[in-house]
Coordinates of C-alpha atoms and ligand atoms in Angstrom, one line a residue:
X13 CA -25.3 7.8 -5.5
X14 CA -24.5 11.4 -6.6
X15 CA -21.0 12.9 -7.2
X16 CA -21.0 14.5 -3.5
X17 CA -21.7 11.2 -2.0
X18 CA -18.9 9.6 -4.1
X19 CA -16.6 12.3 -3.1
X20 CA -17.3 11.9 0.6
X21 CA -17.3 8.0 0.7
X22 CA -14.3 7.4 -1.5
X23 CA -11.3 6.0 0.7
X24 CA -8.1 4.4 0.0
X25 CA -8.8 0.7 -0.1
X26 CA -5.7 -1.6 0.9
X27 CA -7.4 -4.8 1.4
X28 CA -9.6 -6.7 -1.2
X29 CA -11.8 -9.4 -1.4
X30 CA -10.8 -12.3 -3.5
X31 CA -13.5 -11.6 -6.1
X32 CA -12.9 -10.5 -9.7
X33 CA -14.3 -7.3 -11.1
X34 CA -16.4 -7.9 -14.1
X35 CA -15.1 -6.5 -17.3
X36 CA -17.9 -4.3 -18.0
X37 CA -17.3 -2.6 -14.5
X38 CA -13.6 -2.2 -15.4
X39 CA -14.7 -0.6 -18.7
X40 CA -16.9 1.6 -17.1
X41 CA -14.3 2.9 -14.9
X42 CA -12.1 3.6 -17.6
X43 CA -14.8 5.2 -19.6
X44 CA -15.2 7.9 -16.8
X45 CA -11.7 8.6 -17.4
X46 CA -11.9 8.9 -21.0
X47 CA -14.7 11.6 -20.5
X48 CA -12.5 13.9 -18.4
X49 CA -11.3 17.0 -19.9
X50 CA -7.8 17.8 -21.0
X51 CA -5.9 20.9 -22.1
X52 CA -6.6 21.6 -26.0
X53 CA -8.5 18.3 -25.7
X54 CA -5.2 16.4 -26.1
X55 CA -6.2 13.4 -24.3
X56 CA -2.7 12.2 -23.2
X57 CA -3.8 9.6 -20.5
X58 CA -3.3 6.0 -21.5
X59 CA -4.0 2.9 -19.3
X60 CA -2.7 -0.7 -19.0
X61 CA -5.0 -3.0 -17.2
X62 CA -3.5 -5.7 -15.2
X63 CA -5.8 -8.4 -14.4
X64 CA -4.1 -11.9 -15.1
X65 CA -2.1 -13.6 -12.4
X66 CA 0.8 -14.1 -14.7
X67 CA 1.4 -10.4 -15.4
X68 CA 0.7 -9.6 -11.6
X69 CA 3.3 -12.1 -10.6
X70 CA 5.7 -10.7 -13.1
X71 CA 5.4 -7.3 -11.5
X72 CA 5.6 -8.7 -7.8
X73 CA 8.8 -10.8 -8.9
X74 CA 10.5 -7.5 -10.1
X75 CA 9.3 -5.9 -6.9
X76 CA 7.7 -3.2 -8.9
X77 CA 5.1 -1.6 -6.5
X78 CA 6.4 -0.9 -2.9
X79 CA 3.2 -2.0 -1.0
X80 CA 2.8 -5.6 -1.2
X81 CA -0.9 -5.7 -0.6
X82 CA -1.4 -4.1 -4.0
X83 CA -0.8 -7.5 -6.0
X84 CA -3.7 -8.9 -3.8
X85 CA -6.0 -6.4 -5.5
X86 CA -8.0 -8.2 -8.6
X87 CA -7.1 -5.2 -11.0
X88 CA -4.2 -2.9 -11.3
X89 CA -4.5 0.1 -13.5
X90 CA -1.1 1.4 -14.9
X91 CA -1.8 5.2 -15.3
X92 CA 0.4 6.6 -18.2
X93 CA 0.7 10.2 -19.7
X94 CA 2.0 10.8 -23.1
X95 CA 3.8 14.1 -23.5
X96 CA 3.9 13.7 -27.1
X97 CA 0.0 13.9 -27.3
X98 CA 0.8 17.9 -27.0
X99 CA 2.3 19.3 -30.1
X100 CA 1.7 22.9 -29.9
X101 CA 3.6 24.9 -27.3
X102 CA 2.7 28.5 -26.6
X103 CA 5.6 30.2 -24.9
X104 CA 4.7 32.2 -21.8
X105 CA 1.3 30.6 -21.5
X106 CA 2.1 26.7 -21.5
X107 CA 3.7 24.4 -19.0
X108 CA 6.2 21.8 -20.4
X109 CA 4.3 19.0 -22.2
X110 CA 5.3 16.5 -19.3
X111 CA 3.5 18.5 -16.7
X112 CA 0.5 19.1 -19.1
X113 CA 0.3 15.3 -19.6
X114 CA 0.6 14.4 -15.9
X115 CA -2.0 17.0 -14.9
X116 CA -4.5 15.7 -17.4
X117 CA -3.8 12.4 -16.3
X118 CA -4.5 13.3 -12.5
X119 CA -7.6 14.9 -13.6
X120 CA -8.9 11.8 -15.4
X121 CA -7.6 9.8 -12.6
X122 CA -10.2 11.5 -10.2
X123 CA -13.0 10.8 -12.6
X124 CA -12.1 6.9 -12.5
X125 CA -11.7 6.7 -8.6
X126 CA -15.1 8.6 -8.2
X127 CA -16.7 6.3 -10.7
X128 CA -15.3 3.0 -9.0
X129 CA -16.8 4.4 -5.6
X130 CA -20.2 4.7 -7.0
X131 CA -19.9 1.0 -8.5
X132 CA -19.3 -0.1 -5.1
X133 CA -15.4 -0.6 -5.9
X134 CA -12.4 0.4 -3.8
X135 CA -9.3 2.1 -5.4
X136 CA -5.8 3.2 -4.1
X137 CA -3.3 5.1 -5.8
X138 CA 0.0 3.7 -5.6
X139 CA 3.0 6.3 -6.4
X140 CA 5.8 4.1 -4.8
X141 CA 6.8 2.0 -7.7
X142 CA 9.6 1.4 -10.1
X143 CA 8.4 3.6 -13.0
X144 CA 11.1 2.7 -15.5
X145 CA 11.1 -1.0 -14.8
X146 CA 7.3 -1.2 -15.0
X147 CA 7.5 0.4 -18.8
X148 CA 10.0 -2.2 -19.7
X149 CA 8.1 -5.1 -18.2
X150 CA 4.8 -3.9 -19.7
X151 CA 6.2 -2.8 -23.0
X152 CA 5.0 0.8 -22.5
X153 CA 6.7 3.3 -24.8
X154 CA 9.6 4.7 -22.9
X155 CA 8.7 8.3 -23.1
X156 CA 5.5 7.8 -21.4
X157 CA 5.4 9.0 -17.7
X158 CA 3.8 6.6 -15.2
X159 CA 3.4 8.6 -12.0
X160 CA 1.3 5.9 -10.4
X161 CA -0.9 2.8 -10.5
X162 CA -4.4 2.4 -9.3
X163 CA -5.6 -0.6 -7.7
X164 CA -9.1 -1.7 -8.1
X165 CA -11.5 -4.3 -6.4
X166 CA -14.2 -5.0 -4.1
X167 CA -13.2 -3.6 -0.8
X168 CA -12.5 -6.0 2.2
X169 CA -12.1 -3.0 4.8
X170 CA -14.2 0.2 5.6
X171 CA -11.8 2.8 6.5
X172 CA -12.7 5.9 8.5
X173 CA -12.3 9.2 6.6
X174 CA -8.8 10.2 6.9
X175 CA -7.9 13.8 8.2
X176 CA -8.2 16.7 6.0
X177 CA -7.1 20.4 6.5
X178 CA -9.9 22.7 7.3
X179 CA -11.4 25.0 4.4
X180 CA -9.8 28.1 6.2
X181 CA -6.3 26.4 6.0
X182 CA -6.6 25.9 1.9
X183 CA -8.1 29.2 1.2
X184 CA -5.4 31.8 0.3
Ligands
FMN202 C1 -0.8 10.2 -6.2 C2 -0.9 9.5 -4.9 C3 0.1 8.5 -4.8 C4 -0.2 7.6 -3.6 N1 0.5 6.7 -3.2 C5 0.3 5.8 -2.2 C6 1.2 4.5 -2.3 O1 2.2 4.4 -2.8 N2 0.9 3.6 -1.1 C7 -0.3 3.9 -0.4 O2 -0.6 3.2 0.5 N3 -1.1 5.0 -0.6 C8 -0.8 5.7 -1.6 N4 -1.6 7.0 -1.9 C9 -2.8 7.0 -0.9 C10 -2.8 8.2 0.0 O3 -1.9 7.7 1.2 C11 -4.4 8.5 0.6 O4 -4.9 9.1 -0.6 C12 -4.3 9.5 1.7 O5 -3.6 9.2 2.7 C13 -5.7 9.9 1.9 O6 -6.3 8.9 2.5 P1 -7.9 8.5 1.4 O7 -7.5 8.3 0.1 O8 -8.4 7.3 2.1 O9 -8.7 9.8 1.7 C14 -1.3 7.8 -2.7 C15 -2.2 8.9 -3.3 C16 -2.1 9.6 -4.2 C17 -3.1 10.8 -4.7

């Protein structure tokens, strides 16, 4: 599969097979994110990989993710941005560190979901989550930003492409 095919075939997957994802594939997905670019090469993205049933249950019991199907995914990748990775701030040219960190995380996450697609794995971003509570439960530093988690596993559905705006609608 090439990048174009991966971009075209990726879908948000909300049903997963009851099959574990081998660690080397999870690592490959995280590695794709690691290789993504970031401003100043600051690399502010961090990942908490939830695979064990006990931690998943803890998230579920605390109603952390709005969508209940997410707990059935074999892997939940908690995507974090550390604004403190940015030290320099150039007035007039830079966005606040929080924005820069989230921006870089979003870029890295794209690499991640496309790599997963190439490996035959499904993903879905879940932005509806209790962001402060998840940090407490997983002992993630309080200043980290957790905009979403990404579920990962072997798909048990093959959704059709969801609608997109036409090129003429997005060109200014
Ligand atoms: C940042 C972000 C947050 C999202 N949050 C959720 C979510 O909480 N629950 C959900 O079911 N889908 C969520 N989605 C998936 C979108 O609904 C989905 O990407 C969109 O409908 C297009 O469908 P596709 O990904 O299959 O192309 C999210 C997507 C992104 C990029």
